[in-house]
Amino acid sequence: MPTPRFALIGHPVAHSLSPRIHAAFARQTGIAMDYGLIDATAEEFDDALAKFAAAGGKGANVTLPHKARAAAACESLSDRARRCGVVNTLTRTATGWAGDNTDGLGLVRDLTDRHGQDLRGRRVLLIGAGGVAHGVAPALLDAGISGLMIVNRTDSRTDALADLLGDPARVHPRNFADLHTQGVFDLIINATSIGHAADGGELPLPQSLIAPRGDVVDLGYGEASIGFLAWARAGGADQMMDGLGMLVEQAAESFNVWHGVRPSTDEIYAELRAESGLTTVA
């Protein structure tokens, strides 16, 4: 019997750690799986997904820029995916693709279980309104935050995410230009390329946004997160974290969706963190 096939679909994907993470989970649990990479542009996504299914693909993770398109390609959606409107985990069924989203649970698990964060009652700033921001926002609300302010370069996308969340008492869309009048935040989450080397330019964010003992997370990881976390350090942030832990935790949740077993994440996280040479909690 051939080894069940799984993959990450995105563009670009050559840099991804996902195959290594899932290989570690497979060894740990004794579950056979072949996890590869499929590089597909937005125009190629539908054809790439169809070819993967025809070749016996059992499940896939989805990354930029396809999370919204993946949701539209599904025959069914989990409650989590329906709430956030995007999909990062696909499972092949007898009638088509079933979609789920594990990003939010992955982020909350990393913040609470690994970094000791208590999210209850915290005022949170979410920078970005793309696929990753959609994925994490509902889980943050479920974790008990008191308020979620969303800013993005495109106001219409900010408003669309706020409308989707359907919690006007706690969710507030704002423009970057308004941030200097919005007070301070206990937790700031960067779900964009702002501060990354490829983005260029200065950060359009006042450091006065960081509350005393406030924390900052960049959902990128490794070198991509250095610029934003340096901004946070200069602004006096307490804990500064990158997205490596979220990457590992959301992968574990996807593995559980596919196999009904949630692997331990500590060993592979520690291995990847040591190799990165970067400390993300200060």
Coordinates of C-alpha atoms in Angstrom, one line a residue:
M1 CA 0.0 0.0 0.0
P2 CA 1.5 3.4 -0.9
T3 CA 2.4 5.8 1.8
P4 CA -0.4 8.4 2.3
R5 CA 0.5 11.7 0.7
F6 CA 0.2 15.1 2.3
A7 CA 1.6 18.5 1.2
L8 CA 2.0 22.2 1.8
I9 CA 0.6 24.3 -1.0
G10 CA 1.7 27.9 -1.3
H11 CA 3.9 30.4 -3.2
P12 CA 6.8 30.4 -2.4
V13 CA 7.2 27.3 -0.3
A14 CA 10.8 26.2 -0.8
H15 CA 11.9 27.7 2.6
S16 CA 9.1 26.0 4.6
L17 CA 9.9 24.0 7.7
S18 CA 6.6 22.1 7.5
P19 CA 8.0 18.9 5.9
R20 CA 10.5 18.6 8.6
I21 CA 8.0 19.3 11.4
H22 CA 5.5 16.7 10.0
A23 CA 8.3 14.1 9.5
A24 CA 9.2 14.5 13.2
F25 CA 5.5 14.0 14.2
A26 CA 5.3 10.9 12.0
R27 CA 8.4 9.4 13.6
Q28 CA 7.1 10.2 17.1
T29 CA 3.7 8.7 16.5
G30 CA 4.7 5.8 14.2
I31 CA 2.3 7.1 11.5
A32 CA 3.4 6.7 8.0
M33 CA 3.0 9.8 5.8
D34 CA 4.8 11.4 2.8
Y35 CA 4.7 15.2 3.2
G36 CA 5.9 17.3 0.3
L37 CA 5.8 20.9 -1.1
I38 CA 3.7 22.2 -3.9
D39 CA 4.6 25.6 -5.2
A40 CA 1.6 27.1 -7.0
T41 CA 0.8 30.7 -7.8
A42 CA -2.7 32.1 -7.3
E43 CA -3.6 31.2 -10.9
E44 CA -2.2 27.7 -10.5
F45 CA -3.9 26.8 -7.2
D46 CA -7.1 25.1 -8.4
D47 CA -5.2 23.0 -11.0
A48 CA -2.5 22.1 -8.5
L49 CA -5.1 21.0 -5.9
A50 CA -7.0 18.9 -8.4
K51 CA -3.8 17.2 -9.5
F52 CA -2.8 16.5 -5.9
A53 CA -6.3 14.9 -5.3
A54 CA -6.1 12.9 -8.5
A55 CA -2.7 11.5 -7.4
G56 CA -4.1 10.3 -4.1
G57 CA -3.5 13.3 -1.9
K58 CA -5.0 12.8 1.5
G59 CA -4.5 16.2 3.1
A60 CA -2.8 19.5 2.7
N61 CA -1.8 22.6 4.5
V62 CA -2.3 25.9 2.8
T63 CA -0.2 29.0 3.1
L64 CA 0.1 32.4 1.4
P65 CA -1.5 33.4 -0.9
H66 CA -4.2 30.7 -1.0
K67 CA -6.1 30.5 2.3
A68 CA -9.2 32.3 1.2
R69 CA -9.2 30.4 -2.2
A70 CA -8.8 27.1 -0.3
A71 CA -12.0 27.8 1.7
A72 CA -13.9 28.4 -1.5
A73 CA -12.6 25.1 -2.9
C74 CA -14.0 23.1 0.0
E75 CA -17.1 20.9 0.0
S76 CA -17.5 21.4 3.7
L77 CA -15.9 23.7 6.4
S78 CA -15.4 23.2 10.1
D79 CA -16.9 25.7 12.5
R80 CA -13.4 27.2 13.0
A81 CA -12.9 27.7 9.3
R82 CA -16.4 29.1 8.8
R83 CA -15.8 31.7 11.5
C84 CA -12.6 33.0 10.1
G85 CA -13.4 32.6 6.4
V86 CA -10.0 31.0 5.5
V87 CA -8.6 27.5 5.5
N88 CA -5.1 26.3 6.3
T89 CA -5.9 22.5 6.6
L90 CA -7.5 20.4 3.9
T91 CA -8.7 16.8 4.3
R92 CA -9.8 14.7 1.3
T93 CA -13.2 13.0 1.8
A94 CA -15.4 10.9 -0.4
T95 CA -17.2 14.0 -1.6
G96 CA -14.4 16.5 -1.9
W97 CA -12.2 18.6 0.4
A98 CA -13.1 19.4 4.0
G99 CA -11.5 22.6 5.3
D100 CA -10.3 23.6 8.7
N101 CA -8.2 26.3 10.3
T102 CA -5.6 25.6 13.0
D103 CA -3.7 28.9 13.0
G104 CA -5.7 30.5 15.8
L105 CA -5.5 27.5 18.1
G106 CA -1.8 27.1 17.3
L107 CA -1.1 30.8 18.3
V108 CA -3.1 30.6 21.5
R109 CA -1.4 27.3 22.5
D110 CA 2.0 28.8 21.9
L111 CA 1.3 32.0 23.8
T112 CA -0.4 30.3 26.8
D113 CA 1.3 26.9 27.1
R114 CA 4.9 27.8 26.0
H115 CA 5.2 31.4 26.9
G116 CA 3.0 31.6 30.0
Q117 CA 0.7 34.3 28.6
D118 CA -2.7 34.9 30.2
L119 CA -4.8 36.4 27.4
R120 CA -7.9 37.1 29.5
G121 CA -8.8 40.7 29.8
R122 CA -6.0 41.9 27.5
R123 CA -6.3 44.7 25.0
V124 CA -4.8 43.5 21.7
L125 CA -3.7 45.2 18.5
L126 CA -3.7 43.0 15.4
I127 CA -1.7 44.4 12.5
G128 CA -3.0 42.9 9.3
A129 CA -6.3 41.6 7.8
G130 CA -5.1 38.9 5.5
G131 CA -5.3 35.1 5.8
V132 CA -3.2 34.7 8.9
A133 CA -5.0 37.5 10.7
H134 CA -8.3 36.0 9.8
G135 CA -7.1 32.6 11.1
V136 CA -6.0 33.9 14.5
A137 CA -8.6 36.6 15.4
P138 CA -11.5 34.3 16.4
A139 CA -9.2 32.2 18.7
L140 CA -8.0 35.4 20.4
L141 CA -11.6 36.4 21.1
D142 CA -12.3 32.9 22.4
A143 CA -9.3 33.2 24.8
G144 CA -11.0 36.0 26.6
I145 CA -9.3 39.2 25.4
S146 CA -11.1 42.4 26.3
G147 CA -10.7 44.1 23.0
L148 CA -9.2 43.6 19.5
M149 CA -8.2 46.6 17.4
I150 CA -7.4 45.7 13.8
V151 CA -5.3 47.9 11.5
N152 CA -4.3 47.2 7.9
R153 CA -3.0 49.1 4.9
T154 CA -6.3 48.6 3.1
D155 CA -9.3 49.8 5.1
S156 CA -11.8 47.7 3.2
R157 CA -10.1 44.5 4.3
T158 CA -9.9 45.7 7.9
D159 CA -13.7 46.4 7.9
A160 CA -14.4 43.0 6.2
L161 CA -12.5 41.1 8.9
A162 CA -14.3 43.1 11.7
D163 CA -17.7 42.4 10.1
L164 CA -16.9 38.7 9.8
L165 CA -16.0 38.4 13.5
G166 CA -19.4 39.9 14.4
D167 CA -18.3 41.2 17.8
P168 CA -18.6 45.0 17.7
A169 CA -18.4 45.4 21.4
R170 CA -14.8 44.0 21.3
V171 CA -13.6 44.3 17.7
H172 CA -12.6 47.8 16.4
P173 CA -11.2 48.4 12.8
R174 CA -8.9 51.4 12.6
N175 CA -6.6 53.1 10.1
F176 CA -2.9 53.3 10.7
A177 CA -3.2 57.1 10.8
D178 CA -5.4 56.8 13.9
L179 CA -3.1 54.7 16.0
H180 CA -1.5 57.5 17.9
T181 CA -4.8 58.4 19.5
Q182 CA -5.8 54.8 20.5
G183 CA -3.9 54.4 23.7
V184 CA -1.7 51.4 24.7
F185 CA -2.0 47.7 24.1
D186 CA -1.2 44.7 26.3
L187 CA -0.4 42.6 23.3
I188 CA 0.6 43.6 19.8
I189 CA 0.5 41.0 17.0
N190 CA 2.1 41.6 13.6
A191 CA 0.4 39.4 11.0
T192 CA 2.0 41.3 8.0
S193 CA 5.4 41.9 6.5
I194 CA 5.8 45.2 8.2
G195 CA 9.3 45.3 9.7
H196 CA 10.5 42.5 7.6
A197 CA 13.5 43.1 5.3
A198 CA 11.6 42.5 2.2
D199 CA 8.9 45.1 3.2
G200 CA 11.4 48.0 3.4
G201 CA 10.8 51.4 4.9
E202 CA 10.2 52.5 8.5
L203 CA 7.5 51.0 10.7
P204 CA 4.4 53.2 10.6
L205 CA 3.9 52.5 14.3
P206 CA 4.6 54.7 17.4
Q207 CA 6.4 52.8 20.1
S208 CA 4.1 54.4 22.6
L209 CA 1.5 51.7 21.6
I210 CA 3.2 49.2 23.9
A211 CA 1.7 49.2 27.4
P212 CA 4.0 48.9 30.5
R213 CA 4.9 45.2 30.6
G214 CA 3.2 44.8 27.2
D215 CA 4.1 41.9 24.9
V216 CA 4.7 41.7 21.2
V217 CA 4.5 38.9 18.7
D218 CA 5.6 38.7 15.0
L219 CA 3.9 35.8 13.3
G220 CA 6.9 35.6 11.0
Y221 CA 9.9 33.7 12.4
G222 CA 13.6 33.7 12.2
E223 CA 15.3 36.5 10.4
A224 CA 12.0 37.7 9.0
S225 CA 10.9 38.8 12.5
I226 CA 14.0 40.6 13.6
G227 CA 13.0 44.1 12.4
F228 CA 9.6 44.1 14.1
L229 CA 11.0 42.6 17.3
A230 CA 13.8 45.2 17.4
W231 CA 11.1 47.9 17.2
A232 CA 9.4 46.2 20.2
R233 CA 12.6 46.0 22.2
A234 CA 13.3 49.7 21.6
G235 CA 9.8 50.4 22.8
G236 CA 10.3 48.6 26.1
A237 CA 8.2 45.5 25.4
D238 CA 8.3 42.8 28.1
Q239 CA 8.1 39.6 26.1
M240 CA 9.0 39.5 22.4
M241 CA 8.1 36.4 20.5
D242 CA 8.3 35.3 16.9
G243 CA 6.0 32.8 15.0
L244 CA 8.1 29.7 15.2
G245 CA 6.0 28.3 18.1
M246 CA 2.8 29.0 16.3
L247 CA 4.1 27.3 13.2
V248 CA 4.8 24.1 15.2
E249 CA 1.6 24.2 17.2
Q250 CA -0.7 24.7 14.2
A251 CA 1.1 21.9 12.4
A252 CA 0.4 19.6 15.4
E253 CA -3.3 20.6 15.2
S254 CA -3.3 19.8 11.5
F255 CA -1.7 16.4 12.2
N256 CA -4.4 15.8 14.8
V257 CA -7.1 16.7 12.2
W258 CA -5.7 14.1 9.8
H259 CA -4.7 11.3 12.1
G260 CA -6.7 11.8 15.4
V261 CA -3.4 12.0 17.3
R262 CA -1.9 15.3 18.6
P263 CA 1.9 14.9 18.8
S264 CA 4.1 16.5 21.4
T265 CA 5.7 19.7 20.0
D266 CA 8.5 20.4 22.6
E267 CA 11.3 18.4 21.0
I268 CA 10.9 19.7 17.4
Y269 CA 10.4 23.3 18.6
A270 CA 13.5 23.2 20.7
E271 CA 15.5 21.7 17.8
L272 CA 14.3 24.4 15.4
R273 CA 14.8 27.2 17.9
A274 CA 18.4 26.1 18.7
E275 CA 19.2 25.9 15.0
S276 CA 17.8 29.4 14.4
G277 CA 20.2 30.9 16.9
L278 CA 17.6 33.5 17.7
T279 CA 16.1 34.2 21.1
T280 CA 12.5 35.4 20.9
V281 CA 11.6 35.9 24.6
A282 CA 13.4 38.7 26.5

